[in-house]
Coordinates of C-alpha atoms in Angstrom, one line a residue:
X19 CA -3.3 -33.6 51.4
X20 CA -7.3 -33.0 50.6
X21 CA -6.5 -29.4 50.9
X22 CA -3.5 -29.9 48.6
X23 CA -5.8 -31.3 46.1
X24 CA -8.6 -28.8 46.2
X25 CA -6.3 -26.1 45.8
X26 CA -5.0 -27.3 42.5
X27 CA -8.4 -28.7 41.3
X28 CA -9.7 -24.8 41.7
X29 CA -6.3 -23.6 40.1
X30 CA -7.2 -25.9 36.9
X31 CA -10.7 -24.5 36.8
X32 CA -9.6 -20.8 37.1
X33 CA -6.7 -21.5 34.7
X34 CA -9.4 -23.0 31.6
X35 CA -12.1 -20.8 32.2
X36 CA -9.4 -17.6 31.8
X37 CA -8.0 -19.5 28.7
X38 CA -11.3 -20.0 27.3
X39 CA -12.0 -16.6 27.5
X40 CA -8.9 -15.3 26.4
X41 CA -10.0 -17.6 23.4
X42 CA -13.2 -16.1 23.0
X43 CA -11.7 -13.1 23.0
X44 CA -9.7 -13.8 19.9
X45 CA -12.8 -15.9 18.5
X46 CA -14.9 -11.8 18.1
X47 CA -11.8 -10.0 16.4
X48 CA -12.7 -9.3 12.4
X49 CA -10.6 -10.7 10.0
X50 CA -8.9 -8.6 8.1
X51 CA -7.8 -8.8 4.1
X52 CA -5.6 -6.2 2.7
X53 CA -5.1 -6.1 -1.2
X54 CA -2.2 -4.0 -2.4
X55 CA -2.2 -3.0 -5.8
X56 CA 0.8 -2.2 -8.1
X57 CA 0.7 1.6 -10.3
X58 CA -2.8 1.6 -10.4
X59 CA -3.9 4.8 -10.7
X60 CA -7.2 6.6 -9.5
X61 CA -9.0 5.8 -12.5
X62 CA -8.6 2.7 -12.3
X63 CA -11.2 1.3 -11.1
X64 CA -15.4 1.6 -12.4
X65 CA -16.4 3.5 -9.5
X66 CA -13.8 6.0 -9.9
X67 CA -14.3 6.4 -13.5
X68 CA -12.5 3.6 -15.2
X69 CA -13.0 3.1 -19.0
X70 CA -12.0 0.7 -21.5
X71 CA -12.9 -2.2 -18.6
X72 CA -15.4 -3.4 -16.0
X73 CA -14.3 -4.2 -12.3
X74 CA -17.6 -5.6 -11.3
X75 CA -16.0 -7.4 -8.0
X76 CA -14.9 -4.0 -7.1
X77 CA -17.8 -2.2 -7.8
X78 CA -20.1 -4.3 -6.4
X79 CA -17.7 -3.9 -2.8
X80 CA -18.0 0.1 -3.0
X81 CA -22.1 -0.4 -3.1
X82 CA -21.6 -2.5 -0.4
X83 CA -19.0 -0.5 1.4
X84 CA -17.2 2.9 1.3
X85 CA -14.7 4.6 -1.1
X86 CA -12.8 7.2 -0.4
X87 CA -11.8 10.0 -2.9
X88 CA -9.1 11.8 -0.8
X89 CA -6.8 8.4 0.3
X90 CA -3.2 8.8 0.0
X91 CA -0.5 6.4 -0.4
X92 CA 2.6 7.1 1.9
X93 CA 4.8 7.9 -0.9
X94 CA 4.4 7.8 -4.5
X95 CA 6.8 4.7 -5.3
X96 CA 7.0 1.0 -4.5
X97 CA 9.4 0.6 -1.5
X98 CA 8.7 3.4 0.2
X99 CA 5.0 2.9 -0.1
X100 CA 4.8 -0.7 1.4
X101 CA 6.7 0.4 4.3
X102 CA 4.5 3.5 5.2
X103 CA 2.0 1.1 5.1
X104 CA 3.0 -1.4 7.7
X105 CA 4.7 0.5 10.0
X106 CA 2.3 3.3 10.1
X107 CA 4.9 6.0 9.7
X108 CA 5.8 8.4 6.5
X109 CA 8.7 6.4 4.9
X110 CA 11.6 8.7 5.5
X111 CA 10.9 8.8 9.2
X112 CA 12.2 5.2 9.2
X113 CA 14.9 5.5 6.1
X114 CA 12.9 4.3 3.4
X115 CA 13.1 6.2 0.2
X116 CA 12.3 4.9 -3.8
X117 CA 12.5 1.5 -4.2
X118 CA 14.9 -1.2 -2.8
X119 CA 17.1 -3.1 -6.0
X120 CA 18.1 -6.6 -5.7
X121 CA 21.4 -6.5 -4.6
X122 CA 20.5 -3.6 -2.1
X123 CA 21.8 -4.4 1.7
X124 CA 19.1 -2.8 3.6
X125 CA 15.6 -3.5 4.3
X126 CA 13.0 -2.8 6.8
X127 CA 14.9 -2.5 9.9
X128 CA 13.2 -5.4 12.9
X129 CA 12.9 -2.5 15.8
X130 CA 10.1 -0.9 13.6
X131 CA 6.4 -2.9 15.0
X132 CA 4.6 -3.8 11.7
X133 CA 0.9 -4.4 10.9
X134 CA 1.5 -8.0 10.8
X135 CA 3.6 -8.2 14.6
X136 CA 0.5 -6.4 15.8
X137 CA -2.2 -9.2 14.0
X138 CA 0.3 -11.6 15.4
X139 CA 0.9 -10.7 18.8
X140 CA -2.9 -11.2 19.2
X141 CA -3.1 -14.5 17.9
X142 CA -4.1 -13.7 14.2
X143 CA -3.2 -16.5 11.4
X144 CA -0.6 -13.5 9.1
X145 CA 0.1 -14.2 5.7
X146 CA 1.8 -12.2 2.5
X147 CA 1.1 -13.4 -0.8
X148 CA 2.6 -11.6 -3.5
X149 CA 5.3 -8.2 -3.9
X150 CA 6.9 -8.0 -1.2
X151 CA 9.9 -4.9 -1.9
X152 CA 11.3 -4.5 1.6
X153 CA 14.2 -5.7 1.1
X154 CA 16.0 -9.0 -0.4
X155 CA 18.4 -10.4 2.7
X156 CA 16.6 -13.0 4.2
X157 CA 16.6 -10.6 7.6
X158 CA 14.1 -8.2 5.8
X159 CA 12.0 -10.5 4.5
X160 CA 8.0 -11.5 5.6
X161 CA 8.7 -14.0 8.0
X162 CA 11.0 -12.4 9.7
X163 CA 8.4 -9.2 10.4
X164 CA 5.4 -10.6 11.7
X165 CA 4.3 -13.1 9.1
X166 CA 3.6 -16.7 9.2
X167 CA 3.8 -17.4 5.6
X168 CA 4.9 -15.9 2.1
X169 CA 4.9 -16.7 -1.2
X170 CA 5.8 -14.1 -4.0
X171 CA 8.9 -11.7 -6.0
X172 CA 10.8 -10.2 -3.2
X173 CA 10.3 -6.7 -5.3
X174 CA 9.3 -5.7 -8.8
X175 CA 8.5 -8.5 -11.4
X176 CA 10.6 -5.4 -14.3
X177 CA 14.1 -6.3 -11.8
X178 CA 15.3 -9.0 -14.0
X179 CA 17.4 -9.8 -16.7
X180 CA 15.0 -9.7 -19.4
X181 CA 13.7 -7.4 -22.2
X182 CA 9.7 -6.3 -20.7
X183 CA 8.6 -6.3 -24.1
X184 CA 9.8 -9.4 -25.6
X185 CA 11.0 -11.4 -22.0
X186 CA 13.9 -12.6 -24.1
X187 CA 17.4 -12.3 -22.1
X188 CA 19.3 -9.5 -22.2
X189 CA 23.2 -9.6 -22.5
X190 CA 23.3 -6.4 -20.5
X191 CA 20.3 -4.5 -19.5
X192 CA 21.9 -1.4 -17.7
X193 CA 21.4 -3.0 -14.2
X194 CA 22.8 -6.9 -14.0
X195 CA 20.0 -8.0 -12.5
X196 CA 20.0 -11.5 -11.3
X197 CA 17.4 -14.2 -12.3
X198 CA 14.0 -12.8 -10.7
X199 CA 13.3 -15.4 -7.5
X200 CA 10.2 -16.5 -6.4
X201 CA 10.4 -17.0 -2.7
X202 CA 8.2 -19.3 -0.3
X203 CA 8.9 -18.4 3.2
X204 CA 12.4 -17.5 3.4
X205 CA 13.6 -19.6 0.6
X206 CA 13.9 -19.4 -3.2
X207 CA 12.1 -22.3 -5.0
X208 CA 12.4 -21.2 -8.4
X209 CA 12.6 -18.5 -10.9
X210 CA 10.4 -16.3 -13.2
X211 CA 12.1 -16.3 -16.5
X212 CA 9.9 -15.4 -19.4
X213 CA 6.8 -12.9 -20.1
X214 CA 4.7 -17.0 -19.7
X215 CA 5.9 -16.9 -16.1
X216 CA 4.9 -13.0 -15.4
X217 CA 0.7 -14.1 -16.7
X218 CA 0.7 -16.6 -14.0
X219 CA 1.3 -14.5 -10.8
X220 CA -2.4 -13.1 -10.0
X221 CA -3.3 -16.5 -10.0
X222 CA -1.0 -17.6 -8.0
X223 CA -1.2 -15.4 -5.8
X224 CA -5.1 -15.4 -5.6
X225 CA -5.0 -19.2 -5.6
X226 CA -2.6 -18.9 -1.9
X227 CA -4.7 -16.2 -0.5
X228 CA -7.9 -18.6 -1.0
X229 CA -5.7 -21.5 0.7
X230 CA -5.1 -19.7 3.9
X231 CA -8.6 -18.6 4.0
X232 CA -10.0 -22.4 3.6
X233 CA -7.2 -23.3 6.3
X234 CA -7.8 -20.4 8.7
X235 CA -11.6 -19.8 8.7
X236 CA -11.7 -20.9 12.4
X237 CA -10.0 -18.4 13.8
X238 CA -9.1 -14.9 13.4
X239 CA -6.7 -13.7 10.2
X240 CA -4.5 -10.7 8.4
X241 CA -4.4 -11.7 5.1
X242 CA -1.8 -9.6 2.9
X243 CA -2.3 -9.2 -1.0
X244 CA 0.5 -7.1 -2.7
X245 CA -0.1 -8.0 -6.2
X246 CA 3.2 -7.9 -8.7
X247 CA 0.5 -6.3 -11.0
X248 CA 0.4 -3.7 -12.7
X249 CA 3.6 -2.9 -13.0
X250 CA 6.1 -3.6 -15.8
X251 CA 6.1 -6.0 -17.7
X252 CA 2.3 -6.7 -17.4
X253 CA 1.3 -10.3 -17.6
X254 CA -2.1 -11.8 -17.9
X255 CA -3.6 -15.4 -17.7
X256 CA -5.1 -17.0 -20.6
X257 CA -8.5 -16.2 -18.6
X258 CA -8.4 -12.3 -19.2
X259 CA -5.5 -12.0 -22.3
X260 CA -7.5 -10.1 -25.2
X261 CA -10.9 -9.6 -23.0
X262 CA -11.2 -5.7 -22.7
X263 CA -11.4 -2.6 -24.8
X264 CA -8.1 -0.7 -23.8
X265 CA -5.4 -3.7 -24.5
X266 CA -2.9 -5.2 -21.8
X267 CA -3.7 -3.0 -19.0
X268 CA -6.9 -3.6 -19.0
X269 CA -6.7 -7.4 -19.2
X270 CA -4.6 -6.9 -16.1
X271 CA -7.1 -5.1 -14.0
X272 CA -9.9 -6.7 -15.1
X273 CA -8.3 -10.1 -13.6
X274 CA -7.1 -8.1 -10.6
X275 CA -11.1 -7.4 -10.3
X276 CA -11.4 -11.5 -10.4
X277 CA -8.9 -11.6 -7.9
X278 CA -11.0 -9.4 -5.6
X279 CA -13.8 -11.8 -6.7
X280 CA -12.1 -15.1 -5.9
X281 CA -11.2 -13.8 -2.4
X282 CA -14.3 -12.3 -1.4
X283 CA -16.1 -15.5 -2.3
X284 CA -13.6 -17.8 -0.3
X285 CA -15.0 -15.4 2.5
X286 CA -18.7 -15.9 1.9
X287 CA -18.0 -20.2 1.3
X288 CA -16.3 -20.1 4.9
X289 CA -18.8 -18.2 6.2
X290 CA -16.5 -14.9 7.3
X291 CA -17.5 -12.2 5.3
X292 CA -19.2 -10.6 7.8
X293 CA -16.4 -10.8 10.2
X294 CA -14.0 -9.7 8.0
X295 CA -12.8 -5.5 6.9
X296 CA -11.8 -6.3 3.3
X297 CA -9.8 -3.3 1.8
X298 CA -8.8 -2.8 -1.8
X299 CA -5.6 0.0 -2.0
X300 CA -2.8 0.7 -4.4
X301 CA 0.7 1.4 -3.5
X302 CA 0.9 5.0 -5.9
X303 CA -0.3 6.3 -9.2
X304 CA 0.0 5.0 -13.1
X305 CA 3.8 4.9 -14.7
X306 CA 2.3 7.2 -17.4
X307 CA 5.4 7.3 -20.0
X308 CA 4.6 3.3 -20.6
X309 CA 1.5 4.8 -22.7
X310 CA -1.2 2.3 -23.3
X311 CA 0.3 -0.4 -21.0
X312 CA 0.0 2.2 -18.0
X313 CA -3.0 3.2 -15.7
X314 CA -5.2 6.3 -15.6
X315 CA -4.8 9.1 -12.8
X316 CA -8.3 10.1 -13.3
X317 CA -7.7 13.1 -14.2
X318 CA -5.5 14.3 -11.5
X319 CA -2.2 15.8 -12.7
X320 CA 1.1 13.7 -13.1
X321 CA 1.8 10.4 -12.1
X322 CA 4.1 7.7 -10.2
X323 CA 6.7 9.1 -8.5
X324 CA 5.7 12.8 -8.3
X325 CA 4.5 14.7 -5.8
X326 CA 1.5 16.0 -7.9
X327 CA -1.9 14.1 -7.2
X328 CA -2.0 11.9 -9.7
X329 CA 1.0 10.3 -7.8
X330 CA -0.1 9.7 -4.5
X331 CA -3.9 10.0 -4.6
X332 CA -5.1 6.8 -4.9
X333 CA -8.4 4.4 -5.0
X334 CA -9.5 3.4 -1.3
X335 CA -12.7 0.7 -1.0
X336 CA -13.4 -0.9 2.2
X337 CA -16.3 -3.4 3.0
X338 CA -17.3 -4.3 6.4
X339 CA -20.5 -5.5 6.9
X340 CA -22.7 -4.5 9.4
X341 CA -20.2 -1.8 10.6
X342 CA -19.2 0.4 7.7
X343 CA -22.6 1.6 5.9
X344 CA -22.6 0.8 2.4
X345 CA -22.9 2.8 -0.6
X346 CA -21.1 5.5 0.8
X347 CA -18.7 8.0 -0.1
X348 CA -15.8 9.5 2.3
X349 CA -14.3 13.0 1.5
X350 CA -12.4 13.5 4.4
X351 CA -8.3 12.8 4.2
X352 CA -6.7 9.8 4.9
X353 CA -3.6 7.8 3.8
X354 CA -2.2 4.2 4.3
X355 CA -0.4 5.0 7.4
X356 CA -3.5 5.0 9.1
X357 CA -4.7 1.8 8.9
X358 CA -2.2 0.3 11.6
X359 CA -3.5 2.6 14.6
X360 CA -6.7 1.5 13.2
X361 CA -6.4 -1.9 13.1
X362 CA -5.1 -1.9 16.4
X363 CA -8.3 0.5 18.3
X364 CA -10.4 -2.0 16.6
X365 CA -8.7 -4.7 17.2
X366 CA -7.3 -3.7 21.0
X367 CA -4.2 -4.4 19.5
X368 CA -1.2 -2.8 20.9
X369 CA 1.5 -0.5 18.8
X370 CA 5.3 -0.2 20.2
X371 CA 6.6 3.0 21.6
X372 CA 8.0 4.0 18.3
X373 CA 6.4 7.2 16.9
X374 CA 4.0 6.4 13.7
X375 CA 2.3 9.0 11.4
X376 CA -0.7 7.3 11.2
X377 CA -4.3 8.3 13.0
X378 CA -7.2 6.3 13.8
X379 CA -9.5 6.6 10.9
X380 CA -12.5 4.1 13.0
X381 CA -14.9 7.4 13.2
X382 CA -14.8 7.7 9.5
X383 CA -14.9 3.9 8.9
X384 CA -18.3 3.9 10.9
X385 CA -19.8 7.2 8.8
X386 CA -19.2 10.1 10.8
X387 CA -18.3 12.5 8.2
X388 CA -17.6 15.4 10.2
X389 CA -15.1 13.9 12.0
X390 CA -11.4 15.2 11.1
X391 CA -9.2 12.7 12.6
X392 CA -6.2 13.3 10.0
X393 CA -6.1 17.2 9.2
X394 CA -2.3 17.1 7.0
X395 CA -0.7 15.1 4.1
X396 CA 2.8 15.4 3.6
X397 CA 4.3 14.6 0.6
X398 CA 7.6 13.8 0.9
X399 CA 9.6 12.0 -1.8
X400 CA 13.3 11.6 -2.8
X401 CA 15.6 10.4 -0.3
X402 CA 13.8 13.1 2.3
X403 CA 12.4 16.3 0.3
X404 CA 9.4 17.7 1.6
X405 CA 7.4 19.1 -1.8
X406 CA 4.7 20.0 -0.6
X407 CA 2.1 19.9 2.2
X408 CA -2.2 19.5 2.4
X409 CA -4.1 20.7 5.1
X410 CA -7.9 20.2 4.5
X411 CA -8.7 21.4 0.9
X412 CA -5.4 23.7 0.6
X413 CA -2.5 22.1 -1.0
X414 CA 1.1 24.3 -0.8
X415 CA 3.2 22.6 -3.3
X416 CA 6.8 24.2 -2.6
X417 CA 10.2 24.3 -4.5
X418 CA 11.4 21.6 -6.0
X419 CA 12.7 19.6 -9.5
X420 CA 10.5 16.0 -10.6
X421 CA 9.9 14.1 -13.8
X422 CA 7.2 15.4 -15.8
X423 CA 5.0 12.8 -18.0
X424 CA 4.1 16.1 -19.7
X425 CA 5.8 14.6 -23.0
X426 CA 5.3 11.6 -25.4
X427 CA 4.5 8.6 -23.9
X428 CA 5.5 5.1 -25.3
X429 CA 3.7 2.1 -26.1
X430 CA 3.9 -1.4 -26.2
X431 CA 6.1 -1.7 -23.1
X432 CA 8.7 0.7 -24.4
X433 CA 9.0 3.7 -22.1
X434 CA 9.1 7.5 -22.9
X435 CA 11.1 10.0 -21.9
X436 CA 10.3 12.1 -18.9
X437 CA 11.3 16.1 -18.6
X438 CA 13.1 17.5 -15.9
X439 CA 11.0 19.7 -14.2
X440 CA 11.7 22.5 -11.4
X441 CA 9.3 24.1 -9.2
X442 CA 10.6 27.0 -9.1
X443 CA 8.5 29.2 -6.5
X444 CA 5.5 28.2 -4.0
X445 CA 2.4 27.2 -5.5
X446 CA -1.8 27.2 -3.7
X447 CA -3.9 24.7 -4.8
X448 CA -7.6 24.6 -3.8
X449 CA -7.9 21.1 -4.1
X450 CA -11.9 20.8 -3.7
X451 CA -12.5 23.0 -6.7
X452 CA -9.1 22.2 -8.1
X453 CA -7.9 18.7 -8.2
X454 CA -6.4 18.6 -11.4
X455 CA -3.8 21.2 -9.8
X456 CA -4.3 23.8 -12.7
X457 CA -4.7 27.2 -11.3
X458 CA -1.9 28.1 -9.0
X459 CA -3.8 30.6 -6.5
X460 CA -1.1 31.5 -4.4
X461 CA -1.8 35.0 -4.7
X462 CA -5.0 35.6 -3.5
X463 CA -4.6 33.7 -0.4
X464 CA -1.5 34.6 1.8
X465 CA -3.4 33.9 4.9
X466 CA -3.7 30.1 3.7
X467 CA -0.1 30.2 2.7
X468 CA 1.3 31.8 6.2
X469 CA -1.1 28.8 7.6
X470 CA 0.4 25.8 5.3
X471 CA 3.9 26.8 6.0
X472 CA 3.6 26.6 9.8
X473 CA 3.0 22.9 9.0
X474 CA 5.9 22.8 6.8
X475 CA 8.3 24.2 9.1
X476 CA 7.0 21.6 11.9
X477 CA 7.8 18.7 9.8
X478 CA 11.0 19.7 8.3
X479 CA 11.9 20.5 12.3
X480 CA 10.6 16.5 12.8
X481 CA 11.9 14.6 9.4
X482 CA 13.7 17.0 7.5
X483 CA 13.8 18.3 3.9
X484 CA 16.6 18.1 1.5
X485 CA 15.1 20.8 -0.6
X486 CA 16.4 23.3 1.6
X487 CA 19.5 21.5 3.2
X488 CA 17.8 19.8 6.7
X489 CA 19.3 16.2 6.0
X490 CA 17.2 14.9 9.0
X491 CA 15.2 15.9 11.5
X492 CA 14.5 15.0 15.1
X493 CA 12.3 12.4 14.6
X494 CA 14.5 10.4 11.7
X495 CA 14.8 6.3 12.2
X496 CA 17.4 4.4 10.3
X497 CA 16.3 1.9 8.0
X498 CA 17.6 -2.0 8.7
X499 CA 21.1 -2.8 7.4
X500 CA 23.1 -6.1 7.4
X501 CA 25.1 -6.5 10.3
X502 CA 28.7 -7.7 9.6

């Protein structure tokens, strides 16, 4: 019997001292705040040349952090943005393309292993406050991939039944959208119904994501910010309404910039700043035909949904203290489907056996500028056209038809027309002396050309491209679809 006893008493002590290490374990992992911005575009913000308003809070993160000047969204549009982001893989490897409507059956399909499952599965605190536009069914939504809580529009705040410019109801607005929901968890709790109900959302979503922060301090987190703003129709609290030089739009960013304030000082009061990678992103660039209530692309050509820079190239700042050296600038290519695999090396996590896109950025992260750890951007767009392809400065734009902004923009929050546009023949781009995409020098560089298209023929071999009739590749997923 004294045996018996012993045995178990030395079980028990094994059993808390591995638990309490396990626990420590958890106790060392960073934090981790992701903010998601809506058609921003890369001028946008001070340090990247913004004008007509002040982001101090963001600012005052790039001197203490790193900006990046060649970041790229997954794809240049909401839906298939956000899921590039999560799942670490171009969008139309897992059947995303565009962006999901409200009545939509299909969603981000629960065998794909998301940034949040990953944060989870190690005993992170996981929370989405905000857009999320991954689908409406209840099947598709936070909860039910990785994330303990959610409030926000379960896609764009402009999918409702109301005129964007006055917010008055419309009889018939094209789409018959229904009342635009606001969810909380899985379940609808009310309904954003005027222009008065748009102005509240970046607080309310700033005022959650400081919540979980004062409730979650003690142990590690993955906080999610995909703000509704600023996308049509903008709205703007009291606080910021009338408060810059360029109008509505710059109202809107300049209490996004708050936003980034509030959060970053909910770190500091808890005392978790310094354990914590805070990133500030956008999901693609400006919707340029809404005029003076749309973004800037910096100077880079085109806009939101196109395949040209000013679509896809967007703002990156991340602040780590202690770990990313501050004040500094990264040249080097990356996009938004790296930050999984990154979270994970740093974190230990684990990633399924799904293939992803995404490369471990760390070595770039940490200031080691020579490092190359993602060499290729593809920029696919459409249900699953390939148009085009960047492999270190070279860009190969190839055949295809998009919707120029080159045209009249509106104002106001009226829209202007976009023109058809085709592509009609390969086009070289040295995108270090050329990022504005102006002088097509496809002719003086065939070796570059012969050298971009072996990448091109790899990925239409492993995703496909509708441009020239390859539906899918070999590596194609199916996006989530309600089973009946």
């Amino acid at each position: 019997m004294g045996k018996y006893i012993t045995l178990i008493l030395v079980s028990t002590v094994l059993f808390v001292g591995c638990d309490r290490k396990k626990q420590e374990q958890i106790a060392e992992k960073p934090n981790v705040v992701v903010i998601f911005i809506d058609d921003e575009g890369y001028g946008d913000v001070g340090s990247y040349g913004a004008t007509g308003f002040e982001t101090p809070n963001l600012d005052q993160m790039a001197s203490k952090g790193m900006r990046f000047t060649n970041f790229y969204a997954a794809q240049p549009v909401c839906s298939a943005s956000r899921a590039g982001l999560l799942t670490g893989c171009y969008p139309n490897r897992i059947g995303f393309s565009g962006a999901l409507f409200p009545n939509d059956s299909i969603g981000l399909n629960t065998k794909e292993y998301t940034m949040a499952e990953m944060f989870k599965d190690q005993g992170y605190a996981t929370a989405c406050f905000g857009k999320w536009h991954l689908g409406r069914p209840k099947e598709f939504l936070p909860l039910q991939h990785g994330f303990d809580e959610y409030v926000g529009l379960p896609y764009s705040n402009d999918m409702w039944p109301n005129s964007n410019v006055t917010g008055d109801r419309l009889d018939h607005n094209g789409w018959n959208f229904p009342e635009l929901p606001l969810i909380v968890g899985n379940e609808v709790t009310g309904f954003i119904t005027s222009l008065e109900g748009q102005d509240k959302l970046t607080t309310l979503y700033t005022e959650k994501a400081v919540d979980f922060i004062n409730r979650n301090a003690a142990k590690p987190f993955f906080l999610y910010v995909p703000h509704s703003m600023g996308h049509i129709p903008l709205g703007v609290s009291k606080k910021f309404k009338g408060k810059s030089e360029q109008g509505l739009y710059g109202d809107v960013m300049m209490e996004i910039d708050w936003s980034v304030g509030e959060i970053s000082k909910a770190l500091e009061k808890n005392n978790v700043a310094d354990n914590t990678i805070f990133i500030f992103t956008t999901d693609n660039g400006p919707w340029l035909n809404y005029g003076n209530q749309a973004g800037s692309s910096g100077g880079l050509r085109e806009g939101k949904s196109t395949s040209w820079e000013g679509g896809q190239r967007v703002p990156f700042i991340i602040r780590w203290p202690g770990k990313v050296p501050e004040g500094t600038v990264c040249n080097q290519l990356a996009c938004a489907v790296d930050l999984l695999p990154t979270f994970a090396s740093i974190t230990n996590g684990s990633l399924s056996a799904n293939k992803i896109d995404g490369v471990d950025i760390t070595s770039l992260w940490k200031g080691d500028f020579e490092a190359t750890p993602r060499e290729t951007i593809l920029y696919y767009y459409g249900k699953n056209n390939l148009n085009g392809v960047r492999k270190g400065n070279w860009k190969l734009v190839l055949p295809h038809t998009y919707g120029s902004y080159n045209a009249k923009p509106g104002n106001d929050g009226h829209g202007g027309k976009r023109i058809t546009t085709i592509v009609e023949k390969p086009e070289l781009y040295n995108m270090m002396r050329d990022p504005g995409e102006r002088f097509n020098v496809i002719g003086a560089y065939p070796e570059k050309v012969q050298e971009l298209m072996e990448v091109v023929g790899q990925s239409r071999a492993e995703l496909g491209d509708l441009n020239v009739g390859i539906e899918k590749g070999s590596g194609n997923r199916e996006i989530g679809k309600i089973m009946k």
